[in-house]
């Protein structure tokens, strides 16, 4: 046992003292932080979209303008909501407003903004928008809160270029606008050259194409009918969606007015809602209400599955490359002269496993430091998630499934490494394993939604999938039979794989030439130790 620990310590030190190891360890947190900061910066500095509106019908120009205003107000509402969440005072620090009043006003506003965005936006606009919201929120903001800066407008209307005739036929207008739509020419706005984002063309007589339920209006229409939205950017659908919703809303309001229906009464009715409380029957009496932390805890196993997968991939790759490198450099022959093959194999397995644990600890510390240094609404939510994860009963399951999964796959990869002289030779043997490892990652979303369904239970009883599938089910209280049965099967599989891998490792570690065929590999596993 002492020899195994000496080899494990050597393997651990040889790995953690290299720059490549720490570069690989820090790469994931750096990429995460970079994506997080870069996405936040892009959201703050989103490009301004310039569009041209030609309304030949003369009926929907105001509806389009209203759509643009609502889209801008929606962004202001979202930004102001994040601003309140970041700079609000604790209830205990409110000087002149009680905690109950704070809960009934600010908390209701934040809850509505998150769950009933359309109704909240209507109420936001009818109550005066940002000016009224600032007055409402001022007593609840910290003294060090900076002034709120509203996001700039993202969609700006510009007149058609001079060569374009707005009174021409729709086909002629589109042909005249093609150089700008295809970015062959640029528009001049306030002395600057800008790119045209879209052309909104509303032909004359478009009201005749309104689709009315119960009439021929629901029949399929020819291509190009209705409002025409021309753009080369097919991924940003915010503007066409907002315009379509606004125009249809305008059409419905006109229909209400023609039938003598009070539009405001209809809008108030549409804003009516009955809250839905989610309850968990597995909780104690009085604590059945499902909180955000409970939701996080239910989805938390997916994060653990990803962590197992990434760390496992990194560890077994180190294990494989380290074994092949020592074998190709003849170093392993010197080691075999001093220790037994089984001691060498177990020492490598333990040492690289310690490196994997170091990797996980380094990742958690990196995320913790990032959250502390860069405090925002988003990082505060991540901190809540981490608190839920680290404070839940999932940690023991994660440790068990990580260690057993590592031992299972490490034994297989060690056997592969002992049979190959180069990484190129190992790639053909690794491919089936890589495909096997991808299966639980692809299916983990389905397992999380139905953790005790047929797919989840079947995959849990396949040892190669057990660490991932059972970790994914850990928060859903799987049956005790599955917990105990799959755990015993997994441990038995680990023992069997390590025993067979030890036989292969003992005979293959000094082997040269081409990797053995399946029949020869079977003979290696059946061979008795000499």
XYZ file of C-alpha atoms in Angstrom:
530
model
C 0.000 0.000 0.000
C 2.893 2.319 0.788
C 4.293 1.824 -2.710
C 0.934 2.706 -4.251
C 0.791 5.968 -2.296
C 4.373 6.843 -3.291
C 3.530 6.293 -6.963
C 0.281 8.257 -6.545
C 2.151 11.157 -4.941
C 4.701 11.114 -7.768
C 1.958 11.119 -10.409
C 0.117 13.913 -8.621
C 3.177 16.132 -8.287
C 4.249 15.462 -11.877
C 0.848 16.666 -13.087
C 0.096 19.633 -10.848
C 3.506 21.253 -11.207
C 3.209 21.623 -14.983
C 1.971 24.799 -16.647
C -0.266 22.795 -18.951
C -2.209 21.371 -16.002
C -3.002 24.763 -14.497
C -3.688 26.214 -17.909
C -6.279 23.487 -18.462
C -7.692 23.959 -14.948
C -8.096 27.726 -15.292
C -9.303 27.600 -18.872
C -12.913 26.725 -17.936
C -13.355 29.564 -15.372
C -11.610 32.049 -17.674
C -13.858 31.094 -20.584
C -16.923 31.307 -18.336
C -15.936 34.727 -16.988
C -15.048 35.949 -20.482
C -18.377 34.843 -21.933
C -20.232 36.322 -18.962
C -18.505 39.723 -19.142
C -18.517 39.813 -22.928
C -22.234 39.005 -23.100
C -23.035 41.672 -20.515
C -20.975 44.239 -22.422
C -22.632 43.307 -25.719
C -26.071 43.652 -24.133
C -25.174 47.138 -22.893
C -23.715 48.218 -26.241
C -26.170 46.581 -28.621
C -25.998 48.104 -32.100
C -28.577 50.660 -33.233
C -30.828 49.273 -35.959
C -31.959 51.747 -38.627
C -35.082 50.949 -40.589
C -37.138 52.531 -43.350
C -40.943 52.515 -43.100
C -43.102 53.021 -46.181
C -46.804 52.825 -45.309
C -48.750 53.191 -48.541
C -51.998 52.328 -46.757
C -51.641 55.305 -44.412
C -53.169 53.323 -41.538
C -50.405 51.554 -39.650
C -47.535 54.019 -39.331
C -48.565 54.851 -35.786
C -48.894 51.142 -34.953
C -45.305 50.570 -36.081
C -44.110 53.580 -34.062
C -46.006 52.219 -31.070
C -44.281 48.856 -31.500
C -40.881 50.569 -31.455
C -41.780 52.542 -28.338
C -43.057 49.436 -26.538
C -39.924 47.488 -27.431
C -37.781 50.322 -26.055
C -39.897 50.597 -22.913
C -39.650 46.838 -22.451
C -35.847 47.096 -22.416
C -36.042 50.015 -19.963
C -38.348 47.955 -17.719
C -35.955 44.986 -17.765
C -32.937 47.205 -17.090
C -34.715 49.053 -14.271
C -35.777 45.747 -12.718
C -32.131 44.589 -12.624
C -31.162 48.001 -11.222
C -33.624 47.632 -8.311
C -32.491 44.071 -7.602
C -28.877 45.190 -7.437
C -29.239 48.391 -5.398
C -32.312 47.851 -3.213
C -31.946 48.211 0.539
C -32.487 45.341 2.943
C -35.926 45.602 4.521
C -34.357 46.192 7.920
C -32.589 49.342 6.626
C -35.715 51.110 5.343
C -35.951 54.420 7.246
C -39.606 55.367 6.868
C -41.257 52.425 5.150
C -42.073 49.208 6.946
C -40.915 45.823 5.735
C -44.516 44.847 4.962
C -44.955 47.887 2.714
C -41.666 47.089 0.988
C -42.798 43.558 0.357
C -46.177 44.679 -0.977
C -44.747 47.192 -3.452
C -41.209 46.464 -4.627
C -41.460 42.674 -4.364
C -44.760 42.649 -6.222
C -43.243 44.806 -8.957
C -40.239 42.494 -9.322
C -42.434 39.399 -9.315
C -44.781 40.821 -11.960
C -41.870 41.952 -14.112
C -40.493 38.431 -14.089
C -43.672 36.424 -14.603
C -46.191 38.755 -16.289
C -44.054 40.909 -18.560
C -46.811 41.959 -20.982
C -49.269 42.954 -18.254
C -46.503 44.689 -16.297
C -45.402 46.599 -19.404
C -48.937 47.846 -19.987
C -49.190 48.940 -16.373
C -45.690 50.480 -16.604
C -46.770 52.607 -19.579
C -50.163 53.584 -18.137
C -48.580 54.681 -14.823
C -46.056 57.016 -16.405
C -43.156 54.713 -17.219
C -39.680 55.363 -15.877
C -40.421 58.673 -14.103
C -43.110 57.117 -11.909
C -40.996 53.989 -11.301
C -38.077 56.125 -10.109
C -40.275 57.880 -7.546
C -41.712 54.558 -6.397
C -38.298 52.938 -5.996
C -36.392 55.855 -4.462
C -37.166 55.032 -0.781
C -36.005 51.466 -1.285
C -32.623 52.186 -2.918
C -29.313 52.229 -1.091
C -27.598 55.566 -0.485
C -24.683 54.567 -2.701
C -26.914 53.612 -5.640
C -25.782 55.403 -8.833
C -28.345 57.193 -11.013
C -30.210 54.851 -13.308
C -29.148 55.123 -16.942
C -31.807 54.026 -19.402
C -30.600 51.968 -22.364
C -30.408 53.795 -25.658
C -32.947 53.234 -28.384
C -32.106 50.273 -30.561
C -34.493 50.813 -33.471
C -34.428 54.190 -35.216
C -36.587 55.189 -38.180
C -34.905 56.926 -41.129
C -36.496 58.360 -44.293
C -36.133 56.476 -47.567
C -33.079 57.355 -49.675
C -33.677 60.076 -52.254
C -33.726 57.791 -55.347
C -36.545 55.717 -53.828
C -40.111 56.650 -54.796
C -42.499 55.786 -51.913
C -45.493 56.032 -54.258
C -44.190 53.369 -56.659
C -45.441 49.793 -56.672
C -44.138 47.505 -53.916
C -42.034 45.566 -56.439
C -40.389 48.757 -57.724
C -39.721 50.026 -54.199
C -38.007 46.772 -53.249
C -35.840 46.874 -56.386
C -34.886 50.493 -55.678
C -34.009 49.604 -52.070
C -31.942 46.473 -52.828
C -28.536 48.255 -52.805
C -29.208 49.399 -49.227
C -30.824 46.127 -48.156
C -27.810 44.175 -49.459
C -25.397 46.617 -47.766
C -24.009 47.746 -51.110
C -24.791 51.331 -50.152
C -25.039 53.077 -46.795
C -27.468 55.658 -45.419
C -26.389 59.078 -44.177
C -27.807 59.845 -40.721
C -26.615 62.964 -38.875
C -23.534 63.051 -41.050
C -22.624 59.423 -40.352
C -22.731 56.429 -42.667
C -25.017 53.741 -41.217
C -26.228 50.349 -42.377
C -29.882 49.772 -43.199
C -31.307 47.029 -41.012
C -34.755 46.580 -42.525
C -37.397 47.895 -44.896
C -40.970 47.771 -43.602
C -43.310 47.998 -46.555
C -47.085 48.193 -46.033
C -48.757 48.119 -49.469
C -51.964 49.974 -50.256
C -55.075 47.858 -49.719
C -53.357 45.617 -47.173
C -56.451 45.742 -44.962
C -58.189 43.491 -47.477
C -55.764 40.724 -46.575
C -56.653 40.632 -42.866
C -57.276 37.044 -41.788
C -60.660 36.753 -40.061
C -61.646 33.511 -38.262
C -64.606 31.761 -39.807
C -64.092 33.298 -43.238
C -61.879 32.897 -46.263
C -59.301 34.999 -44.451
C -57.864 31.849 -42.887
C -57.077 30.298 -46.266
C -53.389 30.118 -47.263
C -52.162 33.390 -48.716
C -49.761 33.997 -51.572
C -46.154 34.793 -50.738
C -45.482 38.485 -50.151
C -48.995 39.417 -49.013
C -49.608 41.442 -45.885
C -46.923 43.587 -44.277
C -43.541 43.019 -45.917
C -40.469 43.001 -43.696
C -37.269 42.997 -45.782
C -33.976 42.362 -44.034
C -30.780 40.386 -44.523
C -30.497 39.736 -40.773
C -32.603 36.635 -40.178
C -31.562 36.075 -36.548
C -32.756 39.284 -34.860
C -36.539 38.832 -34.818
C -37.400 41.385 -32.136
C -38.470 44.151 -34.531
C -40.685 42.060 -36.862
C -42.295 40.317 -33.884
C -42.995 43.639 -32.147
C -44.412 45.191 -35.330
C -46.610 42.192 -36.049
C -47.979 42.207 -32.486
C -48.597 45.975 -32.565
C -50.364 45.997 -35.935
C -52.550 43.040 -34.973
C -53.343 44.739 -31.692
C -54.348 47.877 -33.601
C -56.578 45.811 -35.909
C -58.308 44.156 -32.942
C -58.883 47.501 -31.221
C -60.501 48.839 -34.382
C -62.701 45.747 -34.544
C -63.710 46.258 -30.903
C -64.557 49.903 -31.607
C -66.650 48.985 -34.656
C -68.650 46.559 -32.509
C -69.096 49.073 -29.707
C -66.864 47.196 -27.273
C -64.907 49.212 -24.704
C -61.236 48.587 -25.527
C -60.007 49.585 -22.077
C -62.407 47.126 -20.486
C -61.100 44.372 -22.739
C -57.503 45.261 -21.838
C -58.323 45.186 -18.133
C -59.937 41.798 -18.569
C -56.863 40.524 -20.435
C -54.677 41.642 -17.522
C -56.713 39.633 -15.036
C -54.880 36.632 -13.646
C -55.105 34.146 -10.819
C -51.799 33.303 -9.097
C -50.660 29.686 -9.198
C -48.792 28.343 -6.193
C -46.509 25.380 -6.782
C -46.525 22.903 -3.897
C -44.343 19.884 -3.191
C -46.151 16.955 -1.518
C -42.827 15.540 -0.322
C -42.194 18.446 2.065
C -43.339 18.781 5.647
C -46.674 20.371 6.474
C -46.478 24.145 6.222
C -43.361 24.048 4.009
C -44.916 22.654 0.819
C -44.571 25.910 -1.152
C -41.928 25.611 -3.877
C -39.329 28.387 -3.718
C -36.725 29.445 -6.233
C -34.138 27.538 -4.194
C -36.227 24.379 -4.551
C -36.286 24.853 -8.313
C -32.523 25.337 -8.371
C -32.090 22.205 -6.280
C -34.231 20.198 -8.684
C -32.092 21.218 -11.671
C -28.803 21.231 -9.746
C -27.900 17.621 -10.651
C -27.408 18.687 -14.272
C -24.609 20.988 -13.128
C -23.036 18.120 -11.203
C -23.325 15.861 -14.247
C -21.500 18.429 -16.362
C -18.853 18.759 -13.656
C -18.356 14.988 -13.542
C -18.161 14.788 -17.324
C -15.654 17.611 -17.820
C -13.435 16.609 -14.906
C -13.598 12.947 -15.935
C -12.594 13.760 -19.493
C -9.653 15.805 -18.300
C -8.474 13.187 -15.785
C -8.661 10.141 -18.057
C -6.929 12.055 -20.841
C -4.053 12.806 -18.451
C -4.048 9.156 -17.413
C -3.971 7.922 -20.999
C -1.345 10.337 -22.291
C 0.858 9.861 -19.217
C 0.850 6.067 -19.586
C 1.541 6.161 -23.328
C 4.330 8.731 -22.897
C 6.104 6.690 -20.215
C 5.701 3.548 -22.281
C 7.078 5.117 -25.483
C 10.035 6.644 -23.576
C 10.852 3.290 -21.904
C 10.458 4.910 -18.474
C 7.825 2.374 -17.557
C 10.354 -0.447 -17.917
C 12.452 1.118 -15.166
C 9.377 1.489 -12.953
C 8.300 -2.133 -13.495
C 11.759 -3.242 -12.354
C 11.037 -1.659 -8.940
C 7.297 -2.188 -8.435
C 4.645 -4.623 -9.589
C 2.336 -3.730 -12.525
C -0.686 -3.688 -10.222
C 1.000 -1.248 -7.836
C 1.982 0.970 -10.750
C -1.532 0.915 -12.185
C -3.250 1.703 -8.877
C -0.701 4.403 -8.080
C -1.376 6.093 -11.393
C -5.114 5.793 -10.885
C -5.002 7.356 -7.409
C -2.514 10.078 -8.359
C -4.409 11.284 -11.409
C -7.641 11.027 -9.405
C -6.165 13.433 -6.870
C -5.367 15.762 -9.774
C -9.025 15.625 -10.824
C -10.161 16.543 -7.315
C -7.682 19.437 -7.350
C -9.224 20.578 -10.617
C -12.748 20.636 -9.162
C -11.598 22.543 -6.063
C -9.752 25.063 -8.251
C -12.874 25.573 -10.380
C -15.083 26.188 -7.348
C -12.577 28.637 -5.863
C -12.282 30.459 -9.192
C -16.056 30.849 -9.455
C -16.209 32.026 -5.834
C -13.514 34.671 -6.432
C -15.227 35.831 -9.634
C -18.569 36.210 -7.876
C -16.972 38.201 -5.059
C -15.007 40.510 -7.362
C -17.744 41.082 -9.951
C -21.013 41.650 -8.114
C -24.143 42.097 -10.192
C -27.687 40.752 -10.375
C -26.536 37.856 -12.534
C -23.620 36.898 -10.278
C -25.885 37.215 -7.239
C -28.159 34.626 -8.835
C -25.151 32.384 -9.506
C -24.132 32.801 -5.870
C -27.608 31.674 -4.799
C -27.296 28.636 -7.038
C -23.894 27.748 -5.555
C -25.267 28.187 -2.032
C -28.098 25.802 -2.867
C -25.710 23.288 -4.409
C -23.143 23.347 -1.617
C -25.804 23.314 1.093
C -27.861 20.490 -0.345
C -27.695 16.744 0.282
C -26.395 16.243 -3.267
C -22.738 16.657 -2.291
C -22.312 13.109 -0.871
C -23.929 11.659 -3.989
C -21.677 13.757 -6.190
C -18.563 12.535 -4.355
C -19.667 8.911 -4.611
C -20.612 9.005 -8.279
C -17.571 11.055 -9.239
C -15.117 8.659 -7.556
C -16.855 5.520 -8.792
C -17.241 6.919 -12.311
C -13.604 7.933 -12.361
C -12.438 4.509 -11.156
C -14.622 2.793 -13.766
C -13.431 4.803 -16.748
C -9.869 5.234 -15.479
C -9.433 1.473 -15.402
C -10.583 1.209 -19.011
C -8.367 4.047 -20.195
C -5.385 2.663 -18.312
C -5.831 -0.646 -20.130
C -6.011 1.206 -23.458
C -2.896 3.209 -22.617
C -0.942 0.061 -21.759
C -1.750 -1.462 -25.157
C -0.771 1.540 -27.309
C 2.597 3.075 -28.073
C 1.281 6.382 -29.436
C -1.805 8.545 -28.957
C -2.652 7.972 -32.600
C -3.011 4.248 -31.929
C -5.187 4.954 -28.904
C -7.663 7.131 -30.826
C -9.324 4.201 -32.587
C -9.837 2.423 -29.242
C -11.037 5.593 -27.518
C -13.751 6.439 -30.050
C -16.326 3.882 -28.786
C -15.842 5.105 -25.224
C -16.261 8.727 -26.246
C -19.520 7.874 -27.994
C -20.702 6.060 -24.850
C -19.875 9.090 -22.706
C -21.862 11.411 -24.960
C -25.090 9.397 -24.538
C -25.820 10.414 -20.887
C -24.969 14.040 -21.712
C -27.458 14.093 -24.585
C -30.182 12.428 -22.525
C -29.739 14.294 -19.238
C -32.354 16.937 -20.120
C -34.961 14.216 -20.631
C -33.895 12.469 -17.422
C -34.180 15.701 -15.421
C -37.751 16.210 -16.633
C -38.762 12.596 -15.961
C -36.227 11.354 -13.376
C -38.143 8.203 -12.503
C -39.313 7.361 -16.010
C -38.411 4.350 -18.108
C -35.422 5.977 -19.836
C -33.914 7.165 -16.560
C -34.355 3.820 -14.810
C -32.995 1.764 -17.704
C -29.908 3.939 -18.094
C -29.327 3.865 -14.343
C -28.851 0.099 -14.470
C -26.187 0.283 -17.190
C -22.903 0.641 -15.231
C -21.214 2.902 -17.808
C -24.167 5.316 -17.520
C -24.924 4.858 -13.824
C -22.762 7.726 -12.405
C -24.340 10.256 -14.766
C -27.932 8.992 -14.727
C -28.181 8.469 -10.972
C -26.526 11.822 -10.251
C -29.108 13.381 -12.545
C -31.896 11.689 -10.566
C -30.490 12.416 -7.103
C -32.747 15.411 -6.373
C -35.943 13.571 -7.397
C -35.897 10.998 -4.585
C -35.474 7.886 -6.766
C -36.744 4.576 -5.377
C -34.592 2.998 -2.691
C -34.334 -0.120 -4.842
C -32.721 1.919 -7.626
C -30.376 3.712 -5.215
C -29.084 0.594 -3.521
C -29.234 -1.722 -6.519
C -27.459 0.565 -8.973
C -24.843 1.516 -6.360
C -24.003 -2.131 -5.658
C -23.927 -2.890 -9.391
C -21.674 0.106 -10.005
C -19.246 -0.889 -7.260
C -19.169 -4.470 -8.535
C -18.515 -3.163 -12.050
C -15.660 -0.982 -10.774
C -14.052 -3.979 -9.060
C -14.499 -6.132 -12.174
C -13.137 -3.464 -14.546
C -10.108 -2.784 -12.347
C -9.425 -6.513 -12.048
C -9.640 -7.060 -15.817
C -7.709 -3.862 -16.524
C -5.004 -5.031 -14.143
C -4.581 -8.205 -16.186
C -4.431 -6.253 -19.448
C -2.097 -3.645 -17.955
C 0.274 -6.294 -16.601
C 0.725 -7.908 -20.024
C 0.353 -4.855 -22.253
C 2.557 -2.348 -20.450
C 5.765 -3.925 -21.801
C 4.233 -4.866 -25.125
C 5.514 -3.281 -28.361
C 4.181 -3.272 -31.879
C 0.572 -2.969 -33.015
C -2.313 -3.004 -30.492
C -3.800 -6.495 -30.007
C -6.940 -7.651 -31.765
C -10.101 -8.475 -29.854
C -9.323 -12.203 -29.601
C -5.852 -11.534 -28.233
C -7.265 -8.952 -25.813
C -9.745 -11.557 -24.562
C -6.883 -13.956 -23.946
C -5.043 -11.270 -21.972
C -8.021 -10.792 -19.653
C -8.388 -14.544 -19.141
C -4.694 -15.186 -18.595
C -3.671 -16.098 -15.047
C -0.957 -14.092 -13.346
C 2.443 -15.711 -13.560
